[in-house]
Coordinates of C-alpha atoms in Angstrom, one line a residue:
M214 CA -13.0 -3.5 11.5
K215 CA -14.9 -4.4 8.3
R216 CA -13.8 -2.6 5.2
R217 CA -16.4 -1.0 3.0
P218 CA -15.9 -2.6 -0.4
L219 CA -17.1 0.3 -2.5
L220 CA -14.9 2.9 -0.7
I221 CA -11.8 2.6 -2.8
P222 CA -13.5 2.5 -6.2
V223 CA -15.6 5.6 -5.3
L224 CA -12.5 7.4 -4.0
A225 CA -10.6 6.6 -7.2
I226 CA -13.4 8.0 -9.3
A227 CA -13.4 11.1 -7.2
L228 CA -9.7 11.6 -7.6
C229 CA -10.0 11.3 -11.4
L230 CA -12.4 14.2 -11.4
L231 CA -10.2 16.6 -9.3
P232 CA -8.9 19.7 -11.1
A233 CA -5.2 20.1 -11.3
G234 CA -3.4 22.2 -8.6
A235 CA -4.0 22.6 -4.9
I236 CA -7.3 22.4 -3.1
D237 CA -8.3 24.1 0.1
P238 CA -10.1 21.3 2.2
G239 CA -11.8 23.9 4.4
A240 CA -12.2 27.6 5.0
D241 CA -10.3 27.4 8.3
A242 CA -7.8 24.7 7.3
G243 CA -4.2 25.3 8.1
A244 CA -3.0 23.6 4.9
T245 CA -3.9 23.2 1.3
Y246 CA -4.5 19.8 -0.2
A247 CA -2.0 19.0 -3.0
G248 CA -2.7 15.3 -4.0
Q249 CA -2.7 11.7 -2.8
W250 CA -2.0 8.1 -3.8
G251 CA -2.8 4.6 -2.6
S252 CA -5.7 2.2 -2.0
F253 CA -6.3 -1.1 -0.1
G254 CA -4.5 -4.1 -1.5
T255 CA -1.2 -6.0 -1.8
S256 CA -0.1 -4.8 -5.2
P257 CA 2.7 -2.2 -5.6
G258 CA 1.4 1.2 -4.7
Q259 CA -1.4 -0.3 -2.5
F260 CA -1.4 -0.5 1.3
S261 CA -2.8 -2.4 4.2
G262 CA -2.8 -0.2 7.3
P263 CA 0.2 1.9 6.5
Q264 CA 1.8 3.6 9.6
G265 CA 5.2 5.2 9.1
I266 CA 6.6 7.5 6.5
A267 CA 10.0 9.1 5.9
I268 CA 11.5 11.3 3.2
G269 CA 15.1 11.0 2.1
P270 CA 17.4 14.0 1.4
D271 CA 16.7 13.6 -2.4
G272 CA 12.9 13.7 -1.8
T273 CA 12.3 10.0 -2.1
V274 CA 9.4 8.9 0.0
Y275 CA 9.5 5.7 2.1
V276 CA 6.2 4.3 3.4
L277 CA 5.8 1.5 5.9
D278 CA 3.1 -0.8 4.6
T279 CA 2.6 -2.3 8.0
G280 CA -0.2 -4.8 7.3
N281 CA 1.8 -6.1 4.3
H282 CA 5.0 -6.2 6.3
R283 CA 7.0 -4.2 3.7
V284 CA 8.6 -0.9 2.8
Q285 CA 7.3 0.8 -0.4
V286 CA 9.3 3.6 -2.1
F287 CA 7.8 6.4 -4.2
N288 CA 8.9 9.7 -5.7
V289 CA 7.3 12.8 -4.1
S290 CA 4.4 12.7 -6.6
G291 CA 3.5 9.1 -5.5
A292 CA 4.9 7.2 -8.5
F293 CA 5.9 3.7 -7.3
L294 CA 9.7 3.0 -7.5
R295 CA 10.4 -0.2 -5.6
Q296 CA 9.7 -2.3 -2.5
W297 CA 11.2 -4.8 -0.1
G298 CA 10.3 -7.0 2.8
S299 CA 7.8 -9.7 3.7
Y300 CA 6.4 -11.3 6.9
G301 CA 9.0 -13.1 9.0
Q302 CA 11.8 -12.9 11.5
V303 CA 15.0 -13.3 9.3
E304 CA 17.0 -10.4 7.9
G305 CA 15.0 -8.1 5.7
Q306 CA 11.7 -9.5 6.9
F307 CA 9.2 -7.7 9.2
N308 CA 6.5 -8.2 11.7
A309 CA 4.1 -5.2 11.8
P310 CA 6.8 -2.5 11.6
L311 CA 5.7 1.0 12.8
G312 CA 8.6 3.4 12.6
I313 CA 10.9 4.4 9.7
A314 CA 13.6 7.0 9.3
V315 CA 16.2 8.0 6.6
D316 CA 19.6 9.5 7.4
A317 CA 21.6 12.0 5.4
A318 CA 23.3 9.2 3.4
S319 CA 19.9 7.8 2.5
N320 CA 20.2 4.8 4.8
V321 CA 16.8 3.5 5.9
Y322 CA 16.1 2.5 9.5
V323 CA 13.0 0.5 10.4
A324 CA 11.5 -0.1 13.9
D325 CA 10.5 -3.8 13.4
T326 CA 7.9 -3.6 16.2
Q327 CA 6.7 -7.1 16.8
N328 CA 10.2 -8.5 16.1
H329 CA 11.5 -6.1 18.9
R330 CA 14.5 -4.9 16.8
V331 CA 15.8 -2.2 14.5
Q332 CA 16.9 -3.0 10.9
K333 CA 19.1 -0.8 8.7
F334 CA 19.0 -0.9 4.9
R335 CA 20.5 1.0 2.0
S336 CA 18.1 3.0 -0.1
N337 CA 17.7 0.1 -2.6
G338 CA 16.6 -2.3 0.2
E339 CA 19.9 -4.0 0.7
F340 CA 20.2 -5.2 4.3
V341 CA 23.0 -3.6 6.3
T342 CA 22.6 -4.6 10.0
S343 CA 20.1 -5.1 12.8
W344 CA 20.1 -4.9 16.5
G345 CA 17.8 -5.6 19.5
S346 CA 15.7 -8.3 21.0
I347 CA 12.8 -8.5 23.5
G348 CA 13.8 -7.4 27.0
L349 CA 14.4 -4.6 29.4
G350 CA 18.1 -4.2 29.3
E351 CA 20.2 -1.7 27.3
G352 CA 19.7 -2.2 23.6
R353 CA 16.7 -4.4 24.1
F354 CA 13.1 -3.5 23.3
Q355 CA 9.5 -4.1 24.1
C356 CA 7.7 -3.0 20.9
P357 CA 9.9 -0.3 19.4
A358 CA 7.4 2.1 17.7
G359 CA 9.1 5.2 16.4
I360 CA 12.6 6.0 15.0
A361 CA 14.5 9.1 14.1
V362 CA 18.0 10.1 13.0
N363 CA 19.6 13.5 13.6
A364 CA 22.2 15.2 11.4
S365 CA 25.1 13.6 13.1
G366 CA 23.7 10.1 12.5
T367 CA 22.6 9.4 16.1
V368 CA 19.6 7.0 16.1
F369 CA 16.7 7.6 18.6
V370 CA 14.1 4.8 19.1
T371 CA 10.9 5.0 21.2
D372 CA 10.8 1.7 23.2
R373 CA 7.1 1.8 23.8
N374 CA 6.3 -0.8 26.4
N375 CA 9.6 -0.1 28.2
R376 CA 8.4 3.5 28.4
R377 CA 11.7 5.1 27.3
V378 CA 13.7 6.4 24.3
Q379 CA 16.9 4.6 23.5
V380 CA 19.8 6.2 21.7
F381 CA 22.3 4.3 19.4
S382 CA 25.2 4.9 17.0
P383 CA 24.5 4.4 13.3
S384 CA 25.8 0.8 13.6
G385 CA 23.5 0.0 16.6
S386 CA 25.9 0.5 19.5
F387 CA 23.9 1.5 22.6
L388 CA 24.7 5.1 23.8
T389 CA 22.2 6.1 26.4
K390 CA 18.5 6.2 27.2
M391 CA 16.0 8.9 28.3
G392 CA 12.7 8.9 30.0
S393 CA 11.0 6.6 32.5
A394 CA 7.5 5.2 33.2
G395 CA 5.0 7.8 34.4
T396 CA 3.2 11.0 33.3
G397 CA 5.5 13.6 34.9
E398 CA 8.1 15.8 33.4
G399 CA 10.3 13.7 31.1
Q400 CA 8.2 10.5 31.7
F401 CA 6.2 8.3 29.3
A402 CA 3.1 6.3 29.5
G403 CA 4.0 4.6 26.1
P404 CA 6.0 6.8 23.7
A405 CA 5.2 6.3 20.0
G406 CA 6.2 8.9 17.3
I407 CA 9.6 10.6 17.3
A408 CA 11.3 13.3 15.3
V409 CA 14.4 15.4 15.4
D410 CA 14.6 19.2 15.2
D411 CA 18.3 19.7 14.2
R412 CA 17.8 23.5 13.9
H413 CA 17.0 23.7 17.7
G414 CA 18.9 20.6 18.8
A415 CA 15.6 19.0 20.0
L416 CA 13.9 15.7 20.0
L417 CA 10.0 15.6 19.8
V418 CA 8.2 12.5 21.2
T419 CA 4.5 11.7 21.1
D420 CA 3.0 9.9 24.1
P421 CA -0.5 8.7 23.0
S422 CA -1.5 7.3 26.4
S423 CA -1.0 10.6 28.1
N424 CA -2.0 12.7 25.1
R425 CA 1.2 14.8 25.1
V426 CA 4.2 15.8 23.1
L427 CA 7.4 15.9 25.0
R428 CA 10.5 17.8 24.0
F429 CA 14.1 16.7 24.9
S430 CA 17.5 18.0 24.1
F431 CA 19.8 15.5 22.3
D432 CA 21.6 14.7 25.6
G433 CA 18.3 13.5 27.2
V434 CA 17.1 16.4 29.2
C435 CA 13.4 17.1 28.9
T436 CA 12.9 20.7 27.9
G437 CA 9.1 20.9 27.9
S438 CA 5.8 19.2 27.0
W439 CA 2.3 20.2 25.9
G440 CA -1.1 18.6 25.3
T441 CA -4.0 17.2 27.3
A442 CA -6.9 15.0 26.3
G443 CA -9.6 16.6 24.3
K444 CA -10.6 18.0 20.9
G445 CA -9.6 21.6 21.2
D446 CA -6.5 23.4 20.0
R447 CA -3.3 21.9 21.6
Q448 CA -5.4 18.9 22.8
F449 CA -5.0 15.3 21.5
A450 CA -6.7 12.0 21.3
G451 CA -3.9 9.5 20.7
P452 CA -1.2 11.6 19.1
A453 CA 0.9 9.4 16.8
G454 CA 3.4 10.4 14.1
V455 CA 5.4 13.6 14.4
A456 CA 7.6 15.6 12.0
V457 CA 9.5 18.9 12.0
G458 CA 9.6 21.3 9.1
S459 CA 12.7 23.3 8.1
D460 CA 11.2 26.4 9.7
G461 CA 10.8 24.5 13.0
T462 CA 7.0 23.8 12.7
V463 CA 6.1 20.6 14.6
F464 CA 3.4 18.6 12.8
V465 CA 1.5 16.0 14.9
C466 CA -0.9 13.3 13.7
D467 CA -3.8 13.7 16.2
S468 CA -4.9 10.2 15.3
N469 CA -8.2 9.7 17.0
N470 CA -9.3 13.3 16.3
H471 CA -8.6 12.6 12.6
R472 CA -6.5 15.7 12.1
V473 CA -3.0 17.1 11.9
Q474 CA -2.0 19.9 14.3
G475 CA 1.0 22.3 13.8
F476 CA 2.9 24.0 16.6
R477 CA 5.9 26.3 17.2
P478 CA 9.0 24.6 18.6
D479 CA 8.0 25.5 22.1
G480 CA 4.5 24.0 21.7
G481 CA 2.6 27.2 20.8
Y482 CA -0.4 26.4 18.7
L483 CA -0.2 27.4 15.0
L484 CA -2.7 25.6 12.8
Q485 CA -4.6 22.4 12.1
W486 CA -6.5 20.7 9.3
G487 CA -8.6 17.6 8.7
S488 CA -11.7 15.9 9.9
E489 CA -13.1 12.3 10.1
G490 CA -13.7 10.9 6.6
T491 CA -12.2 9.6 3.4
G492 CA -12.8 12.7 1.3
I493 CA -10.2 15.3 0.1
G494 CA -8.3 16.6 3.1
Q495 CA -10.0 14.3 5.5
F496 CA -8.4 11.5 7.6
Y497 CA -9.3 8.2 9.1
R498 CA -6.7 7.8 11.9
P499 CA -3.7 9.5 10.4
A500 CA -0.6 7.6 11.7
G501 CA 2.5 9.0 10.1
V502 CA 3.7 12.4 8.9
A503 CA 6.8 13.7 7.1
V504 CA 8.0 17.0 5.6
A505 CA 9.5 17.0 2.1
P506 CA 12.5 19.3 1.1
D507 CA 10.0 21.6 -0.7
G508 CA 8.0 22.1 2.6
R509 CA 5.1 19.9 1.6
V510 CA 3.7 17.7 4.3
L511 CA 2.9 14.1 3.6
V512 CA 0.4 12.3 5.9
V513 CA -0.2 8.5 6.1
D514 CA -4.0 8.0 6.3
S515 CA -3.9 4.5 7.9
I516 CA -7.4 3.2 7.7
A517 CA -8.0 4.8 4.3
D518 CA -4.8 3.1 3.0
R519 CA -3.4 6.2 1.3
V520 CA -0.9 9.0 1.5
Q521 CA -2.1 12.6 1.2
R522 CA 0.1 15.7 0.4
F523 CA -0.5 19.2 1.7
V524 CA 1.0 22.7 1.6
P525 CA 0.9 24.1 5.2
R526 CA 0.8 27.7 6.3
S527 CA 4.1 29.0 7.8
Y528 CA 4.8 31.3 10.7
P529 CA 7.2 34.3 10.8
E530 CA 10.9 33.4 11.2
D531 CA 11.3 36.0 14.0
A532 CA 8.5 34.6 16.2
L533 CA 9.3 34.9 19.9
I534 CA 9.6 31.4 21.6
A535 CA 10.6 30.7 25.2
A536 CA 12.4 27.5 25.8
F537 CA 15.2 26.2 28.0
G538 CA 17.2 23.2 29.2
A539 CA 19.6 22.3 32.0
S540 CA 22.1 19.7 33.2
P541 CA 22.2 18.0 35.6
V542 CA 18.7 18.0 36.9
R543 CA 19.0 15.3 39.6
G544 CA 21.5 14.8 42.3
A545 CA 22.4 15.3 46.0
P546 CA 22.9 18.7 47.5
P547 CA 24.7 20.9 46.9
L548 CA 23.6 20.4 43.2
T549 CA 25.0 22.9 40.7
V550 CA 22.9 23.2 37.6
V551 CA 23.9 24.9 34.3
F552 CA 20.8 26.3 32.6
R553 CA 20.7 26.8 28.8
D554 CA 18.5 29.3 27.1
E555 CA 17.0 27.7 24.0
S556 CA 14.6 30.6 23.1
S557 CA 14.1 32.2 19.7
G558 CA 13.8 35.9 19.1
A559 CA 14.6 36.9 22.8
T560 CA 16.5 40.0 23.8
S561 CA 16.2 39.7 27.6
W562 CA 15.7 36.9 30.1
S563 CA 14.3 36.5 33.6
W564 CA 14.8 33.2 35.4
S565 CA 13.0 31.8 38.5
F566 CA 14.8 28.7 40.0
G567 CA 11.9 27.7 42.3
D568 CA 13.9 28.1 45.5
G569 CA 13.2 31.9 45.9
S570 CA 16.2 33.0 43.7
G571 CA 16.5 34.0 40.1
S572 CA 18.8 35.5 37.4
G573 CA 18.7 37.8 34.4
E574 CA 21.6 36.1 32.6
Q575 CA 20.9 34.2 29.4
H576 CA 22.7 31.0 30.5
P577 CA 22.8 31.1 34.3
V578 CA 24.5 28.7 36.8
H579 CA 22.6 28.0 40.0
T580 CA 23.4 25.8 43.1
Y581 CA 20.6 24.1 45.0
T582 CA 21.5 23.5 48.7
K583 CA 18.4 21.8 50.1
N584 CA 16.4 18.6 49.2
G585 CA 13.3 19.2 47.1
E586 CA 11.7 19.3 43.7
Y587 CA 11.9 22.7 42.1
T588 CA 9.8 24.3 39.3
V589 CA 11.8 26.5 37.0
S590 CA 10.4 29.3 34.9
L591 CA 11.9 31.5 32.2
A592 CA 10.3 34.8 30.9
V593 CA 11.7 36.3 27.8
T594 CA 11.2 39.6 26.0
G595 CA 11.4 40.1 22.2
R596 CA 12.7 43.0 20.1
S597 CA 9.3 44.8 20.0
G598 CA 8.6 44.3 23.7
E599 CA 6.5 41.2 23.3
K600 CA 6.8 38.6 26.0
A601 CA 6.8 34.8 26.3
N602 CA 7.1 32.3 29.1
A603 CA 8.2 28.7 29.7
T604 CA 7.6 26.8 32.9
R605 CA 8.7 23.3 33.8
A606 CA 7.2 21.8 36.9
R607 CA 9.3 19.7 39.3
F608 CA 12.2 20.2 36.8
V609 CA 15.1 19.9 39.3
S610 CA 15.1 17.1 41.9
V611 CA 17.6 17.4 44.8
S612 CA 17.9 14.5 47.2
A613 CA 20.6 13.0 49.4
L614 CA 18.8 9.6 49.6
S615 CA 20.7 6.6 48.1
I616 CA 19.1 4.4 45.6
L617 CA 18.9 0.7 46.5
R618 CA 19.8 -1.8 43.7
P619 CA 16.6 -3.5 42.5
S620 CA 16.2 -7.2 43.0
V621 CA 16.3 -9.6 40.1
P622 CA 12.9 -11.2 39.4
V623 CA 12.3 -15.0 39.6
A624 CA 9.9 -16.4 37.0
D625 CA 7.1 -18.8 38.0
F626 CA 3.6 -19.4 36.8
T627 CA 0.6 -21.7 37.1
A628 CA -2.1 -22.9 34.7
N629 CA -5.8 -23.4 35.5
Q630 CA -6.0 -26.6 33.4
T631 CA -3.5 -28.6 31.4
E632 CA -5.3 -31.3 29.5
G633 CA -8.4 -31.2 27.3
P634 CA -9.7 -31.5 23.8
A635 CA -9.1 -29.0 21.0
P636 CA -9.9 -26.1 20.9
F637 CA -8.5 -25.9 24.5
A638 CA -8.4 -22.6 26.5
V639 CA -5.8 -22.3 29.2
G640 CA -5.5 -19.5 31.7
F641 CA -2.0 -18.7 32.8
T642 CA -1.3 -16.9 36.1
D643 CA 2.0 -15.2 36.8
A644 CA 3.5 -16.3 40.1
S645 CA 6.9 -14.6 39.8
T646 CA 8.7 -12.9 42.6
G647 CA 11.0 -9.9 42.6
S648 CA 8.5 -7.3 41.2
P649 CA 8.8 -7.9 37.5
G650 CA 7.5 -5.1 35.2
Y651 CA 7.1 -7.0 32.0
W652 CA 6.2 -10.5 30.9
W653 CA 6.9 -12.5 27.7
W654 CA 5.0 -15.8 27.3
Q655 CA 5.7 -18.5 24.7
F656 CA 3.0 -21.0 24.5
G657 CA 4.8 -23.7 22.4
D658 CA 2.6 -23.4 19.4
G659 CA 4.5 -20.5 17.8
T660 CA 2.5 -17.8 19.5
G661 CA 3.1 -15.6 22.6
S662 CA 1.8 -12.8 24.8
V663 CA 3.1 -9.8 26.8
E664 CA 0.1 -9.8 29.2
Q665 CA 0.8 -10.6 32.8
N666 CA -2.0 -13.2 33.1
P667 CA -3.0 -14.3 29.6
V668 CA -5.6 -16.8 28.4
H669 CA -4.5 -18.8 25.4
L670 CA -6.6 -20.9 23.0
Y671 CA -4.8 -24.0 21.6
Q672 CA -6.3 -24.9 18.3
R673 CA -4.6 -28.2 17.5
P674 CA -3.9 -31.5 19.3
G675 CA -0.4 -31.8 20.7
I676 CA 1.9 -31.6 23.8
Y677 CA 3.2 -28.1 24.4
D678 CA 6.1 -26.6 26.4
V679 CA 5.3 -23.2 28.0
T680 CA 8.0 -20.6 28.8
L681 CA 7.6 -17.4 30.8
T682 CA 10.3 -14.7 30.8
V683 CA 10.0 -11.9 33.2
F684 CA 11.9 -8.6 33.2
G685 CA 12.5 -6.2 36.1
E686 CA 14.8 -3.3 36.8
G687 CA 17.4 -5.7 38.3
G688 CA 17.4 -8.2 35.4
S689 CA 15.4 -11.0 33.9
D690 CA 14.6 -14.7 34.5
A691 CA 12.9 -17.4 32.6
M692 CA 11.0 -20.6 33.5
T693 CA 10.0 -23.4 31.0
K694 CA 7.5 -26.1 32.0
H695 CA 8.0 -29.0 29.5
G696 CA 5.0 -30.8 28.3
L697 CA 2.7 -28.7 30.5
V698 CA -0.3 -28.6 28.1
S699 CA -1.7 -31.7 26.5
V700 CA -4.3 -30.9 23.8
L701 CA -6.4 -33.9 22.7
S702 CA -8.5 -34.5 19.6
D703 CA -12.1 -33.5 20.2
P704 CA -14.2 -36.6 19.8
R705 CA -17.1 -34.4 18.6
R706 CA -15.2 -32.9 15.7
P707 CA -15.5 -34.6 12.3
V708 CA -12.7 -36.6 10.8
A709 CA -12.7 -36.4 7.0
D710 CA -12.0 -39.5 5.0
F711 CA -13.0 -41.0 1.6
T712 CA -12.2 -43.6 -1.0
L713 CA -12.1 -43.3 -4.8
S714 CA -13.3 -46.1 -7.1
R715 CA -10.2 -45.5 -9.2
T716 CA -7.2 -43.0 -9.1
S717 CA -5.9 -43.3 -12.7
G718 CA -7.0 -44.1 -16.2
P719 CA -7.6 -42.7 -19.7
A720 CA -9.9 -39.8 -20.4
P721 CA -12.8 -39.6 -20.0
L722 CA -12.4 -41.2 -16.5
Y723 CA -15.5 -42.0 -14.3
V724 CA -14.7 -42.0 -10.6
R725 CA -17.1 -42.7 -7.7
C726 CA -16.2 -40.8 -4.5
T727 CA -17.4 -42.5 -1.3
D728 CA -17.5 -40.6 2.0
R729 CA -16.0 -42.4 4.9
S730 CA -15.9 -39.5 7.3
S731 CA -17.0 -39.7 10.9
N732 CA -19.3 -37.2 12.7
A733 CA -19.8 -35.1 9.5
T734 CA -23.2 -33.4 8.9
S735 CA -22.2 -31.5 5.7
W736 CA -19.7 -32.0 2.9
R737 CA -17.8 -30.0 0.3
W738 CA -15.9 -31.8 -2.4
E739 CA -13.5 -29.9 -4.6
F740 CA -12.0 -31.2 -7.8
G741 CA -8.8 -29.4 -8.7
G742 CA -10.5 -26.0 -8.4
L743 CA -12.6 -26.7 -11.5
A744 CA -15.8 -28.0 -9.9
W745 CA -17.4 -28.7 -6.5
T746 CA -20.4 -30.2 -4.9
S747 CA -22.0 -30.6 -1.5
M748 CA -23.3 -34.2 -2.1
Q749 CA -22.1 -36.7 0.4
S750 CA -20.8 -39.3 -2.1
P751 CA -20.7 -37.9 -5.6
S752 CA -19.6 -39.3 -8.9
V753 CA -17.5 -37.3 -11.3
V754 CA -16.2 -37.5 -14.9
F755 CA -12.7 -36.2 -15.6
R756 CA -13.0 -35.4 -19.3
R757 CA -9.4 -34.2 -20.1
P758 CA -5.9 -35.5 -19.3
G759 CA -4.2 -34.1 -16.3
T760 CA -3.5 -34.6 -12.5
Y761 CA -6.4 -33.5 -10.3
T762 CA -6.5 -33.0 -6.5
V763 CA -9.7 -34.2 -4.9
R764 CA -10.4 -32.6 -1.6
L765 CA -13.2 -33.3 0.9
I766 CA -14.0 -30.8 3.7
A767 CA -16.2 -32.5 6.4
T768 CA -18.1 -30.2 8.8
N769 CA -20.3 -30.3 11.8
A770 CA -21.3 -27.9 14.6
H771 CA -18.0 -28.5 16.4
G772 CA -15.6 -27.8 13.5
S773 CA -14.3 -29.2 10.3
S774 CA -11.4 -31.2 8.9
S775 CA -10.2 -32.1 5.4
A776 CA -8.7 -34.9 3.4
A777 CA -7.2 -35.0 -0.1
G778 CA -6.3 -37.5 -2.8
T779 CA -5.0 -37.4 -6.4
V780 CA -6.5 -38.6 -9.7
T781 CA -4.3 -39.0 -12.8
V782 CA -6.0 -38.9 -16.2
T783 CA -4.1 -40.0 -19.2
D784 CA -4.7 -39.5 -23.0
P785 CA -7.5 -41.6 -24.4
G786 CA -5.0 -43.5 -26.6
A787 CA -4.9 -44.6 -30.2
G788 CA -8.3 -45.0 -31.9
A789 CA -10.2 -43.0 -29.3
R790 CA -12.2 -39.9 -30.1
G791 CA -10.6 -36.5 -30.0
A792 CA -10.5 -34.2 -26.9
V793 CA -13.9 -34.0 -25.2
R794 CA -15.4 -30.5 -25.4
G795 CA -16.9 -28.8 -22.3
P796 CA -15.8 -28.6 -18.7
P797 CA -12.8 -30.7 -17.8
V798 CA -14.5 -32.0 -14.7
L799 CA -18.2 -32.9 -14.6
V800 CA -20.2 -33.9 -11.4
V801 CA -22.8 -36.5 -12.4
G802 CA -24.2 -37.4 -9.0

């Protein structure tokens, strides 16, 4: 996407003209605008496609500057404090990180997405530990996207392409996992954002591919979900970041609808604000959201490269909410299930277990005796007689069938061509057996792919090894074909070359540059960044002492190449005139 070069200056001018205090971005908005910071760039306080945001217990704001592969730290008003990170794979470096969280001790956890790992830091950026690598097994990831930490220090990570959430101790020890591939109850099409609700013991996960928010208990039981594709209330278009306020309000970045929606803990719709744009209170694909200790909501506006701050409306503390969980929810008959009421404001309960029986207890125990998938409902009544309902389709699964151990995949692949001139495109076809679910290609030139049948363009001549690693439920396997791809020099491409009449001497030094390139149709000569020309064989005068790099870029319709040399100019010597005035390098033709 091309950036509009005047956007940030105009935005900055507009911000300077804003009156102090909060601004209502719209008559029906669910929040009041309260400030912002950021613009596009690489300097401190600037961003390139920011994604994640987290707020520490002291109110410090941590923003994932994803395109710049770093963490930036601010106070709640947006004043820059510090930063750490750069592009790379070693400790403290990142590759397009998407998720960030802060625990009660101000330790910072980062989902280092394209490095397929989690890194942990102290609040000053000091590296503590890391865990994870690409794969399907426990503690391994395929693009971790979101991360959250509950009050006890348990770390929850959305493992996006493995379609699950993994759970770890604060030091990175694997504890358990939740979810599976699919769009049913407790399943993911590709989980992204994640947040904890310690007040209700719940975990909230956004699933952009299915346009839903799923709710789990901390022990991994799905306790509900909401959302469908669309633009209405309680509908989404690629929900991304999620956060929970101290009053239980769930805030969701409805990214492609360019808004934020707010919900009760059970998914009941409360409020929304935002529209597409870069003005006050507008968004251009909001990606991350966090709630400050004072209740203000901070939203990362990813394409506009800024953070906006809002004061949302709240809902009554005694609002009636119906919610429940249970354990276990799968097993062979007879299966005894303990149901847990997780409602707020309820004074009576009416359960339906899906097999024709029910209960009026708050926390009933029920035994299923026959195979089947059972939908469970809970109706609750509040103090004033108001009612609320929660239903979970196919919540309990009872089956006596045994589960066969899945087979281990065996990696294999073919290439449609293996030798040719650069740039050389090769189509790879997966020929693995054993029903793998994920693929990791390494093309030998430092790049890779997770597609099943990728096409890769080799840009430079060389001989390349190609490795395919496949992952299935039964394990993983890898195959390397050494020297598979041979990329030759393209005889049609130019080869830059030149000679210099002299490479050293006293100032002013006259040098004739003679082009010796092959296949070139245009030329660009650069002289130490101080002058340039498009003549084929120019002459130049170096008028001042110094060391100058002469660079020729030769080009034709099939590409370009470059060559470089050095010219050293010494002082004129005794008896010579003083320093020559004017440009240090002069092209004379």
